[in-house]
């Protein structure tokens, strides 16, 4: 077996002659500072991966919490708080409550989450809450006008009822000085 295995001695070759001077200086600075490239920087996982700020621009629904070093979907999180995700049987808790931190597969998971039914439902329902249609705005205005009208009629009826019980005239010689307008208030034009 020994005749098949041959050991070759490693030769150390000085490759610095072929490198430009800036590369030599930076490699010397790295080796002299004592830092190794395998150590993670603060805010990074042990494998040297971390959250990229450019993801916030590409995926506007992302929300990064620096304290936990996790990413959440602010759309799904808000929709879940408001109980809008009623039809979604599969909510992605990694983006809603737990937080996502698998940076190796981040872009793939972001794309997958963006296409889930729960995310789409949350986006649609939150948009429908904030962007009201013209019909719903008209209905709300009609409701408020009806409430104001009912309040005005109730005030008029109770005032007439009071005046009748007291045996007082509703109207005097002039409308401005009448008892009715003194109780209800002057008419607004």
mmCIF file with all atom_site columns, N, CA, C and O in Angstrom, residues 85-136:
data_model
loop_
_atom_site.group_PDB
_atom_site.id
_atom_site.type_symbol
_atom_site.label_atom_id
_atom_site.label_alt_id
_atom_site.label_comp_id
_atom_site.label_asym_id
_atom_site.label_entity_id
_atom_site.label_seq_id
_atom_site.pdbx_PDB_ins_code
_atom_site.Cartn_x
_atom_site.Cartn_y
_atom_site.Cartn_z
_atom_site.occupancy
_atom_site.B_iso_or_equiv
_atom_site.pdbx_formal_charge
_atom_site.auth_seq_id
_atom_site.auth_comp_id
_atom_site.auth_asym_id
_atom_site.auth_atom_id
_atom_site.pdbx_PDB_model_num
ATOM 1   N N  . UNK A 1 85  ? -57.814 38.192 8.514  1.00 0.00 ? 85  UNK A N  1
ATOM 2   C CA . UNK A 1 85  ? -57.410 36.969 7.812  1.00 0.00 ? 85  UNK A CA 1
ATOM 3   C C  . UNK A 1 85  ? -58.347 35.827 8.198  1.00 0.00 ? 85  UNK A C  1
ATOM 4   O O  . UNK A 1 85  ? -57.954 34.858 8.825  1.00 0.00 ? 85  UNK A O  1
ATOM 5   N N  . UNK A 1 86  ? -59.614 35.942 7.809  1.00 0.00 ? 86  UNK A N  1
ATOM 6   C CA . UNK A 1 86  ? -60.613 34.962 8.200  1.00 0.00 ? 86  UNK A CA 1
ATOM 7   C C  . UNK A 1 86  ? -60.652 33.766 7.268  1.00 0.00 ? 86  UNK A C  1
ATOM 8   O O  . UNK A 1 86  ? -60.935 32.659 7.687  1.00 0.00 ? 86  UNK A O  1
ATOM 9   N N  . UNK A 1 87  ? -60.380 33.980 6.002  1.00 0.00 ? 87  UNK A N  1
ATOM 10  C CA . UNK A 1 87  ? -60.513 32.900 5.025  1.00 0.00 ? 87  UNK A CA 1
ATOM 11  C C  . UNK A 1 87  ? -59.213 32.143 4.803  1.00 0.00 ? 87  UNK A C  1
ATOM 12  O O  . UNK A 1 87  ? -59.187 31.155 4.097  1.00 0.00 ? 87  UNK A O  1
ATOM 13  N N  . UNK A 1 88  ? -58.144 32.605 5.390  1.00 0.00 ? 88  UNK A N  1
ATOM 14  C CA . UNK A 1 88  ? -56.847 31.962 5.208  1.00 0.00 ? 88  UNK A CA 1
ATOM 15  C C  . UNK A 1 88  ? -56.665 30.872 6.256  1.00 0.00 ? 88  UNK A C  1
ATOM 16  O O  . UNK A 1 88  ? -56.595 31.151 7.449  1.00 0.00 ? 88  UNK A O  1
ATOM 17  N N  . UNK A 1 89  ? -56.602 29.648 5.785  1.00 0.00 ? 89  UNK A N  1
ATOM 18  C CA . UNK A 1 89  ? -56.412 28.542 6.733  1.00 0.00 ? 89  UNK A CA 1
ATOM 19  C C  . UNK A 1 89  ? -54.940 28.368 7.083  1.00 0.00 ? 89  UNK A C  1
ATOM 20  O O  . UNK A 1 89  ? -54.616 27.866 8.150  1.00 0.00 ? 89  UNK A O  1
ATOM 21  N N  . UNK A 1 90  ? -54.054 28.782 6.190  1.00 0.00 ? 90  UNK A N  1
ATOM 22  C CA . UNK A 1 90  ? -52.617 28.624 6.428  1.00 0.00 ? 90  UNK A CA 1
ATOM 23  C C  . UNK A 1 90  ? -51.964 29.994 6.543  1.00 0.00 ? 90  UNK A C  1
ATOM 24  O O  . UNK A 1 90  ? -51.529 30.569 5.557  1.00 0.00 ? 90  UNK A O  1
ATOM 25  N N  . UNK A 1 91  ? -51.900 30.500 7.782  1.00 0.00 ? 91  UNK A N  1
ATOM 26  C CA . UNK A 1 91  ? -51.202 31.760 8.022  1.00 0.00 ? 91  UNK A CA 1
ATOM 27  C C  . UNK A 1 91  ? -49.729 31.439 8.220  1.00 0.00 ? 91  UNK A C  1
ATOM 28  O O  . UNK A 1 91  ? -49.380 30.446 8.844  1.00 0.00 ? 91  UNK A O  1
ATOM 29  N N  . UNK A 1 92  ? -48.879 32.272 7.692  1.00 0.00 ? 92  UNK A N  1
ATOM 30  C CA . UNK A 1 92  ? -47.435 32.071 7.808  1.00 0.00 ? 92  UNK A CA 1
ATOM 31  C C  . UNK A 1 92  ? -46.940 32.760 9.078  1.00 0.00 ? 92  UNK A C  1
ATOM 32  O O  . UNK A 1 92  ? -46.624 33.941 9.074  1.00 0.00 ? 92  UNK A O  1
ATOM 33  N N  . UNK A 1 93  ? -46.901 32.004 10.197 1.00 0.00 ? 93  UNK A N  1
ATOM 34  C CA . UNK A 1 93  ? -46.526 32.577 11.485 1.00 0.00 ? 93  UNK A CA 1
ATOM 35  C C  . UNK A 1 93  ? -45.098 33.100 11.501 1.00 0.00 ? 93  UNK A C  1
ATOM 36  O O  . UNK A 1 93  ? -44.760 33.935 12.333 1.00 0.00 ? 93  UNK A O  1
ATOM 37  N N  . UNK A 1 94  ? -44.262 32.613 10.602 1.00 0.00 ? 94  UNK A N  1
ATOM 38  C CA . UNK A 1 94  ? -42.888 33.100 10.543 1.00 0.00 ? 94  UNK A CA 1
ATOM 39  C C  . UNK A 1 94  ? -42.854 34.576 10.175 1.00 0.00 ? 94  UNK A C  1
ATOM 40  O O  . UNK A 1 94  ? -41.949 35.291 10.582 1.00 0.00 ? 94  UNK A O  1
ATOM 41  N N  . UNK A 1 95  ? -43.832 35.043 9.456  1.00 0.00 ? 95  UNK A N  1
ATOM 42  C CA . UNK A 1 95  ? -43.876 36.449 9.063  1.00 0.00 ? 95  UNK A CA 1
ATOM 43  C C  . UNK A 1 95  ? -44.873 37.255 9.887  1.00 0.00 ? 95  UNK A C  1
ATOM 44  O O  . UNK A 1 95  ? -44.926 38.467 9.768  1.00 0.00 ? 95  UNK A O  1
ATOM 45  N N  . UNK A 1 96  ? -45.686 36.596 10.727 1.00 0.00 ? 96  UNK A N  1
ATOM 46  C CA . UNK A 1 96  ? -46.707 37.305 11.499 1.00 0.00 ? 96  UNK A CA 1
ATOM 47  C C  . UNK A 1 96  ? -46.309 37.465 12.965 1.00 0.00 ? 96  UNK A C  1
ATOM 48  O O  . UNK A 1 96  ? -46.278 38.570 13.481 1.00 0.00 ? 96  UNK A O  1
ATOM 49  N N  . UNK A 1 97  ? -46.003 36.372 13.627 1.00 0.00 ? 97  UNK A N  1
ATOM 50  C CA . UNK A 1 97  ? -45.763 36.456 15.070 1.00 0.00 ? 97  UNK A CA 1
ATOM 51  C C  . UNK A 1 97  ? -44.363 36.025 15.490 1.00 0.00 ? 97  UNK A C  1
ATOM 52  O O  . UNK A 1 97  ? -43.756 36.650 16.355 1.00 0.00 ? 97  UNK A O  1
ATOM 53  N N  . UNK A 1 98  ? -43.827 34.972 14.896 1.00 0.00 ? 98  UNK A N  1
ATOM 54  C CA . UNK A 1 98  ? -42.532 34.428 15.314 1.00 0.00 ? 98  UNK A CA 1
ATOM 55  C C  . UNK A 1 98  ? -41.377 35.256 14.772 1.00 0.00 ? 98  UNK A C  1
ATOM 56  O O  . UNK A 1 98  ? -40.449 35.592 15.504 1.00 0.00 ? 98  UNK A O  1
ATOM 57  N N  . UNK A 1 99  ? -41.438 35.590 13.513 1.00 0.00 ? 99  UNK A N  1
ATOM 58  C CA . UNK A 1 99  ? -40.355 36.328 12.862 1.00 0.00 ? 99  UNK A CA 1
ATOM 59  C C  . UNK A 1 99  ? -39.525 35.398 11.997 1.00 0.00 ? 99  UNK A C  1
ATOM 60  O O  . UNK A 1 99  ? -39.362 34.221 12.303 1.00 0.00 ? 99  UNK A O  1
ATOM 61  N N  . UNK A 1 100 ? -38.987 35.926 10.923 1.00 0.00 ? 100 UNK A N  1
ATOM 62  C CA . UNK A 1 100 ? -38.206 35.137 9.966  1.00 0.00 ? 100 UNK A CA 1
ATOM 63  C C  . UNK A 1 100 ? -36.754 35.572 10.042 1.00 0.00 ? 100 UNK A C  1
ATOM 64  O O  . UNK A 1 100 ? -36.445 36.764 10.020 1.00 0.00 ? 100 UNK A O  1
ATOM 65  N N  . UNK A 1 101 ? -35.841 34.581 10.131 1.00 0.00 ? 101 UNK A N  1
ATOM 66  C CA . UNK A 1 101 ? -34.416 34.930 10.214 1.00 0.00 ? 101 UNK A CA 1
ATOM 67  C C  . UNK A 1 101 ? -33.513 33.955 9.458  1.00 0.00 ? 101 UNK A C  1
ATOM 68  O O  . UNK A 1 101 ? -32.318 33.915 9.703  1.00 0.00 ? 101 UNK A O  1
ATOM 69  N N  . UNK A 1 102 ? -34.047 33.171 8.548  1.00 0.00 ? 102 UNK A N  1
ATOM 70  C CA . UNK A 1 102 ? -33.234 32.254 7.750  1.00 0.00 ? 102 UNK A CA 1
ATOM 71  C C  . UNK A 1 102 ? -32.724 33.023 6.533  1.00 0.00 ? 102 UNK A C  1
ATOM 72  O O  . UNK A 1 102 ? -33.312 33.002 5.463  1.00 0.00 ? 102 UNK A O  1
ATOM 73  N N  . UNK A 1 103 ? -31.617 33.735 6.717  1.00 0.00 ? 103 UNK A N  1
ATOM 74  C CA . UNK A 1 103 ? -31.133 34.645 5.689  1.00 0.00 ? 103 UNK A CA 1
ATOM 75  C C  . UNK A 1 103 ? -30.638 33.920 4.447  1.00 0.00 ? 103 UNK A C  1
ATOM 76  O O  . UNK A 1 103 ? -30.568 34.507 3.377  1.00 0.00 ? 103 UNK A O  1
ATOM 77  N N  . UNK A 1 104 ? -30.292 32.642 4.568  1.00 0.00 ? 104 UNK A N  1
ATOM 78  C CA . UNK A 1 104 ? -29.799 31.885 3.408  1.00 0.00 ? 104 UNK A CA 1
ATOM 79  C C  . UNK A 1 104 ? -30.894 31.750 2.348  1.00 0.00 ? 104 UNK A C  1
ATOM 80  O O  . UNK A 1 104 ? -30.626 31.855 1.157  1.00 0.00 ? 104 UNK A O  1
ATOM 81  N N  . UNK A 1 105 ? -32.120 31.524 2.797  1.00 0.00 ? 105 UNK A N  1
ATOM 82  C CA . UNK A 1 105 ? -33.226 31.328 1.857  1.00 0.00 ? 105 UNK A CA 1
ATOM 83  C C  . UNK A 1 105 ? -34.201 32.503 1.894  1.00 0.00 ? 105 UNK A C  1
ATOM 84  O O  . UNK A 1 105 ? -35.371 32.363 1.587  1.00 0.00 ? 105 UNK A O  1
ATOM 85  N N  . UNK A 1 106 ? -33.713 33.666 2.266  1.00 0.00 ? 106 UNK A N  1
ATOM 86  C CA . UNK A 1 106 ? -34.586 34.819 2.481  1.00 0.00 ? 106 UNK A CA 1
ATOM 87  C C  . UNK A 1 106 ? -35.336 35.233 1.217  1.00 0.00 ? 106 UNK A C  1
ATOM 88  O O  . UNK A 1 106 ? -36.560 35.357 1.243  1.00 0.00 ? 106 UNK A O  1
ATOM 89  N N  . UNK A 1 107 ? -34.639 35.452 0.121  1.00 0.00 ? 107 UNK A N  1
ATOM 90  C CA . UNK A 1 107 ? -35.299 35.934 -1.098 1.00 0.00 ? 107 UNK A CA 1
ATOM 91  C C  . UNK A 1 107 ? -36.331 34.942 -1.615 1.00 0.00 ? 107 UNK A C  1
ATOM 92  O O  . UNK A 1 107 ? -37.418 35.328 -2.066 1.00 0.00 ? 107 UNK A O  1
ATOM 93  N N  . UNK A 1 108 ? -36.002 33.676 -1.529 1.00 0.00 ? 108 UNK A N  1
ATOM 94  C CA . UNK A 1 108 ? -36.938 32.636 -1.971 1.00 0.00 ? 108 UNK A CA 1
ATOM 95  C C  . UNK A 1 108 ? -38.197 32.652 -1.099 1.00 0.00 ? 108 UNK A C  1
ATOM 96  O O  . UNK A 1 108 ? -39.319 32.610 -1.609 1.00 0.00 ? 108 UNK A O  1
ATOM 97  N N  . UNK A 1 109 ? -38.018 32.745 0.210  1.00 0.00 ? 109 UNK A N  1
ATOM 98  C CA . UNK A 1 109 ? -39.153 32.745 1.138  1.00 0.00 ? 109 UNK A CA 1
ATOM 99  C C  . UNK A 1 109 ? -39.976 34.029 1.016  1.00 0.00 ? 109 UNK A C  1
ATOM 100 O O  . UNK A 1 109 ? -41.192 33.994 1.154  1.00 0.00 ? 109 UNK A O  1
ATOM 101 N N  . UNK A 1 110 ? -39.309 35.156 0.736  1.00 0.00 ? 110 UNK A N  1
ATOM 102 C CA . UNK A 1 110 ? -40.036 36.410 0.544  1.00 0.00 ? 110 UNK A CA 1
ATOM 103 C C  . UNK A 1 110 ? -40.948 36.305 -0.667 1.00 0.00 ? 110 UNK A C  1
ATOM 104 O O  . UNK A 1 110 ? -42.105 36.726 -0.627 1.00 0.00 ? 110 UNK A O  1
ATOM 105 N N  . UNK A 1 111 ? -40.434 35.738 -1.759 1.00 0.00 ? 111 UNK A N  1
ATOM 106 C CA . UNK A 1 111 ? -41.244 35.574 -2.969 1.00 0.00 ? 111 UNK A CA 1
ATOM 107 C C  . UNK A 1 111 ? -42.415 34.623 -2.712 1.00 0.00 ? 111 UNK A C  1
ATOM 108 O O  . UNK A 1 111 ? -43.534 34.859 -3.164 1.00 0.00 ? 111 UNK A O  1
ATOM 109 N N  . UNK A 1 112 ? -42.146 33.543 -1.995 1.00 0.00 ? 112 UNK A N  1
ATOM 110 C CA . UNK A 1 112 ? -43.212 32.587 -1.688 1.00 0.00 ? 112 UNK A CA 1
ATOM 111 C C  . UNK A 1 112 ? -44.290 33.230 -0.810 1.00 0.00 ? 112 UNK A C  1
ATOM 112 O O  . UNK A 1 112 ? -45.483 33.040 -1.041 1.00 0.00 ? 112 UNK A O  1
ATOM 113 N N  . UNK A 1 113 ? -43.850 33.981 0.199  1.00 0.00 ? 113 UNK A N  1
ATOM 114 C CA . UNK A 1 113 ? -44.827 34.609 1.094  1.00 0.00 ? 113 UNK A CA 1
ATOM 115 C C  . UNK A 1 113 ? -45.666 35.645 0.358  1.00 0.00 ? 113 UNK A C  1
ATOM 116 O O  . UNK A 1 113 ? -46.868 35.769 0.612  1.00 0.00 ? 113 UNK A O  1
ATOM 117 N N  . UNK A 1 114 ? -45.049 36.368 -0.545 1.00 0.00 ? 114 UNK A N  1
ATOM 118 C CA . UNK A 1 114 ? -45.751 37.397 -1.304 1.00 0.00 ? 114 UNK A CA 1
ATOM 119 C C  . UNK A 1 114 ? -46.885 36.805 -2.138 1.00 0.00 ? 114 UNK A C  1
ATOM 120 O O  . UNK A 1 114 ? -47.881 37.473 -2.406 1.00 0.00 ? 114 UNK A O  1
ATOM 121 N N  . UNK A 1 115 ? -46.760 35.551 -2.529 1.00 0.00 ? 115 UNK A N  1
ATOM 122 C CA . UNK A 1 115 ? -47.758 34.900 -3.370 1.00 0.00 ? 115 UNK A CA 1
ATOM 123 C C  . UNK A 1 115 ? -48.731 34.027 -2.587 1.00 0.00 ? 115 UNK A C  1
ATOM 124 O O  . UNK A 1 115 ? -49.562 33.357 -3.199 1.00 0.00 ? 115 UNK A O  1
ATOM 125 N N  . UNK A 1 116 ? -48.647 34.003 -1.252 1.00 0.00 ? 116 UNK A N  1
ATOM 126 C CA . UNK A 1 116 ? -49.578 33.191 -0.473 1.00 0.00 ? 116 UNK A CA 1
ATOM 127 C C  . UNK A 1 116 ? -50.949 33.841 -0.445 1.00 0.00 ? 116 UNK A C  1
ATOM 128 O O  . UNK A 1 116 ? -51.096 35.054 -0.588 1.00 0.00 ? 116 UNK A O  1
ATOM 129 N N  . UNK A 1 117 ? -51.969 33.007 -0.231 1.00 0.00 ? 117 UNK A N  1
ATOM 130 C CA . UNK A 1 117 ? -53.349 33.488 -0.174 1.00 0.00 ? 117 UNK A CA 1
ATOM 131 C C  . UNK A 1 117 ? -53.547 34.403 1.030  1.00 0.00 ? 117 UNK A C  1
ATOM 132 O O  . UNK A 1 117 ? -54.258 35.405 0.943  1.00 0.00 ? 117 UNK A O  1
ATOM 133 N N  . UNK A 1 118 ? -52.907 34.081 2.151  1.00 0.00 ? 118 UNK A N  1
ATOM 134 C CA . UNK A 1 118 ? -53.053 34.887 3.366  1.00 0.00 ? 118 UNK A CA 1
ATOM 135 C C  . UNK A 1 118 ? -52.520 36.306 3.150  1.00 0.00 ? 118 UNK A C  1
ATOM 136 O O  . UNK A 1 118 ? -53.151 37.285 3.559  1.00 0.00 ? 118 UNK A O  1
ATOM 137 N N  . UNK A 1 119 ? -51.363 36.430 2.510  1.00 0.00 ? 119 UNK A N  1
ATOM 138 C CA . UNK A 1 119 ? -50.779 37.750 2.259  1.00 0.00 ? 119 UNK A CA 1
ATOM 139 C C  . UNK A 1 119 ? -51.662 38.556 1.303  1.00 0.00 ? 119 UNK A C  1
ATOM 140 O O  . UNK A 1 119 ? -51.926 39.738 1.537  1.00 0.00 ? 119 UNK A O  1
ATOM 141 N N  . UNK A 1 120 ? -52.128 37.913 0.249  1.00 0.00 ? 120 UNK A N  1
ATOM 142 C CA . UNK A 1 120 ? -52.983 38.602 -0.718 1.00 0.00 ? 120 UNK A CA 1
ATOM 143 C C  . UNK A 1 120 ? -54.296 39.044 -0.079 1.00 0.00 ? 120 UNK A C  1
ATOM 144 O O  . UNK A 1 120 ? -54.787 40.150 -0.338 1.00 0.00 ? 120 UNK A O  1
ATOM 145 N N  . UNK A 1 121 ? -54.859 38.182 0.782  1.00 0.00 ? 121 UNK A N  1
ATOM 146 C CA . UNK A 1 121 ? -56.101 38.534 1.473  1.00 0.00 ? 121 UNK A CA 1
ATOM 147 C C  . UNK A 1 121 ? -55.881 39.731 2.406  1.00 0.00 ? 121 UNK A C  1
ATOM 148 O O  . UNK A 1 121 ? -56.694 40.651 2.461  1.00 0.00 ? 121 UNK A O  1
ATOM 149 N N  . UNK A 1 122 ? -54.770 39.723 3.115  1.00 0.00 ? 122 UNK A N  1
ATOM 150 C CA . UNK A 1 122 ? -54.453 40.834 4.002  1.00 0.00 ? 122 UNK A CA 1
ATOM 151 C C  . UNK A 1 122 ? -54.289 42.138 3.254  1.00 0.00 ? 122 UNK A C  1
ATOM 152 O O  . UNK A 1 122 ? -54.788 43.186 3.684  1.00 0.00 ? 122 UNK A O  1
ATOM 153 N N  . UNK A 1 123 ? -53.596 42.101 2.118  1.00 0.00 ? 123 UNK A N  1
ATOM 154 C CA . UNK A 1 123 ? -53.400 43.308 1.310  1.00 0.00 ? 123 UNK A CA 1
ATOM 155 C C  . UNK A 1 123 ? -54.738 43.844 0.812  1.00 0.00 ? 123 UNK A C  1
ATOM 156 O O  . UNK A 1 123 ? -55.019 45.048 0.919  1.00 0.00 ? 123 UNK A O  1
ATOM 157 N N  . UNK A 1 124 ? -55.582 42.964 0.284  1.00 0.00 ? 124 UNK A N  1
ATOM 158 C CA . UNK A 1 124 ? -56.879 43.397 -0.249 1.00 0.00 ? 124 UNK A CA 1
ATOM 159 C C  . UNK A 1 124 ? -57.771 43.990 0.842  1.00 0.00 ? 124 UNK A C  1
ATOM 160 O O  . UNK A 1 124 ? -58.390 45.039 0.650  1.00 0.00 ? 124 UNK A O  1
ATOM 161 N N  . UNK A 1 125 ? -57.821 43.332 1.993  1.00 0.00 ? 125 UNK A N  1
ATOM 162 C CA . UNK A 1 125 ? -58.716 43.798 3.050  1.00 0.00 ? 125 UNK A CA 1
ATOM 163 C C  . UNK A 1 125 ? -58.225 45.094 3.683  1.00 0.00 ? 125 UNK A C  1
ATOM 164 O O  . UNK A 1 125 ? -59.029 45.954 4.034  1.00 0.00 ? 125 UNK A O  1
ATOM 165 N N  . UNK A 1 126 ? -56.917 45.242 3.837  1.00 0.00 ? 126 UNK A N  1
ATOM 166 C CA . UNK A 1 126 ? -56.399 46.499 4.376  1.00 0.00 ? 126 UNK A CA 1
ATOM 167 C C  . UNK A 1 126 ? -56.608 47.645 3.395  1.00 0.00 ? 126 UNK A C  1
ATOM 168 O O  . UNK A 1 126 ? -56.918 48.766 3.804  1.00 0.00 ? 126 UNK A O  1
ATOM 169 N N  . UNK A 1 127 ? -56.449 47.371 2.093  1.00 0.00 ? 127 UNK A N  1
ATOM 170 C CA . UNK A 1 127 ? -56.698 48.399 1.081  1.00 0.00 ? 127 UNK A CA 1
ATOM 171 C C  . UNK A 1 127 ? -58.164 48.790 1.039  1.00 0.00 ? 127 UNK A C  1
ATOM 172 O O  . UNK A 1 127 ? -58.495 49.956 0.849  1.00 0.00 ? 127 UNK A O  1
ATOM 173 N N  . UNK A 1 128 ? -59.050 47.813 1.193  1.00 0.00 ? 128 UNK A N  1
ATOM 174 C CA . UNK A 1 128 ? -60.480 48.128 1.157  1.00 0.00 ? 128 UNK A CA 1
ATOM 175 C C  . UNK A 1 128 ? -60.892 48.935 2.383  1.00 0.00 ? 128 UNK A C  1
ATOM 176 O O  . UNK A 1 128 ? -61.836 49.710 2.320  1.00 0.00 ? 128 UNK A O  1
ATOM 177 N N  . UNK A 1 129 ? -60.169 48.762 3.497  1.00 0.00 ? 129 UNK A N  1
ATOM 178 C CA . UNK A 1 129 ? -60.482 49.557 4.686  1.00 0.00 ? 129 UNK A CA 1
ATOM 179 C C  . UNK A 1 129 ? -60.018 51.001 4.526  1.00 0.00 ? 129 UNK A C  1
ATOM 180 O O  . UNK A 1 129 ? -60.685 51.928 4.973  1.00 0.00 ? 129 UNK A O  1
ATOM 181 N N  . UNK A 1 130 ? -58.868 51.190 3.901  1.00 0.00 ? 130 UNK A N  1
ATOM 182 C CA . UNK A 1 130 ? -58.324 52.540 3.782  1.00 0.00 ? 130 UNK A CA 1
ATOM 183 C C  . UNK A 1 130 ? -58.864 53.266 2.553  1.00 0.00 ? 130 UNK A C  1
ATOM 184 O O  . UNK A 1 130 ? -59.127 54.452 2.620  1.00 0.00 ? 130 UNK A O  1
ATOM 185 N N  . UNK A 1 131 ? -59.027 52.578 1.456  1.00 0.00 ? 131 UNK A N  1
ATOM 186 C CA . UNK A 1 131 ? -59.535 53.198 0.224  1.00 0.00 ? 131 UNK A CA 1
ATOM 187 C C  . UNK A 1 131 ? -61.016 52.864 0.086  1.00 0.00 ? 131 UNK A C  1
ATOM 188 O O  . UNK A 1 131 ? -61.382 51.856 -0.493 1.00 0.00 ? 131 UNK A O  1
ATOM 189 N N  . UNK A 1 132 ? -61.858 53.746 0.610  1.00 0.00 ? 132 UNK A N  1
ATOM 190 C CA . UNK A 1 132 ? -63.288 53.484 0.554  1.00 0.00 ? 132 UNK A CA 1
ATOM 191 C C  . UNK A 1 132 ? -63.834 53.885 -0.813 1.00 0.00 ? 132 UNK A C  1
ATOM 192 O O  . UNK A 1 132 ? -63.379 54.853 -1.418 1.00 0.00 ? 132 UNK A O  1
ATOM 193 N N  . UNK A 1 133 ? -64.826 53.175 -1.244 1.00 0.00 ? 133 UNK A N  1
ATOM 194 C CA . UNK A 1 133 ? -65.422 53.476 -2.541 1.00 0.00 ? 133 UNK A CA 1
ATOM 195 C C  . UNK A 1 133 ? -66.361 54.673 -2.405 1.00 0.00 ? 133 UNK A C  1
ATOM 196 O O  . UNK A 1 133 ? -66.747 55.078 -1.309 1.00 0.00 ? 133 UNK A O  1
ATOM 197 N N  . UNK A 1 134 ? -66.763 55.228 -3.532 1.00 0.00 ? 134 UNK A N  1
ATOM 198 C CA . UNK A 1 134 ? -67.649 56.388 -3.563 1.00 0.00 ? 134 UNK A CA 1
ATOM 199 C C  . UNK A 1 134 ? -69.013 56.018 -2.977 1.00 0.00 ? 134 UNK A C  1
ATOM 200 O O  . UNK A 1 134 ? -69.622 56.790 -2.231 1.00 0.00 ? 134 UNK A O  1
ATOM 201 N N  . UNK A 1 135 ? -69.474 54.818 -3.271 1.00 0.00 ? 135 UNK A N  1
ATOM 202 C CA . UNK A 1 135 ? -70.779 54.380 -2.781 1.00 0.00 ? 135 UNK A CA 1
ATOM 203 C C  . UNK A 1 135 ? -70.785 54.323 -1.254 1.00 0.00 ? 135 UNK A C  1
ATOM 204 O O  . UNK A 1 135 ? -71.731 54.788 -0.604 1.00 0.00 ? 135 UNK A O  1
ATOM 205 N N  . UNK A 1 136 ? -69.717 53.780 -0.667 1.00 0.00 ? 136 UNK A N  1
ATOM 206 C CA . UNK A 1 136 ? -69.672 53.696 0.795  1.00 0.00 ? 136 UNK A CA 1
ATOM 207 C C  . UNK A 1 136 ? -69.561 55.086 1.425  1.00 0.00 ? 136 UNK A C  1
ATOM 208 O O  . UNK A 1 136 ? -70.149 55.338 2.473  1.00 0.00 ? 136 UNK A O  1
#
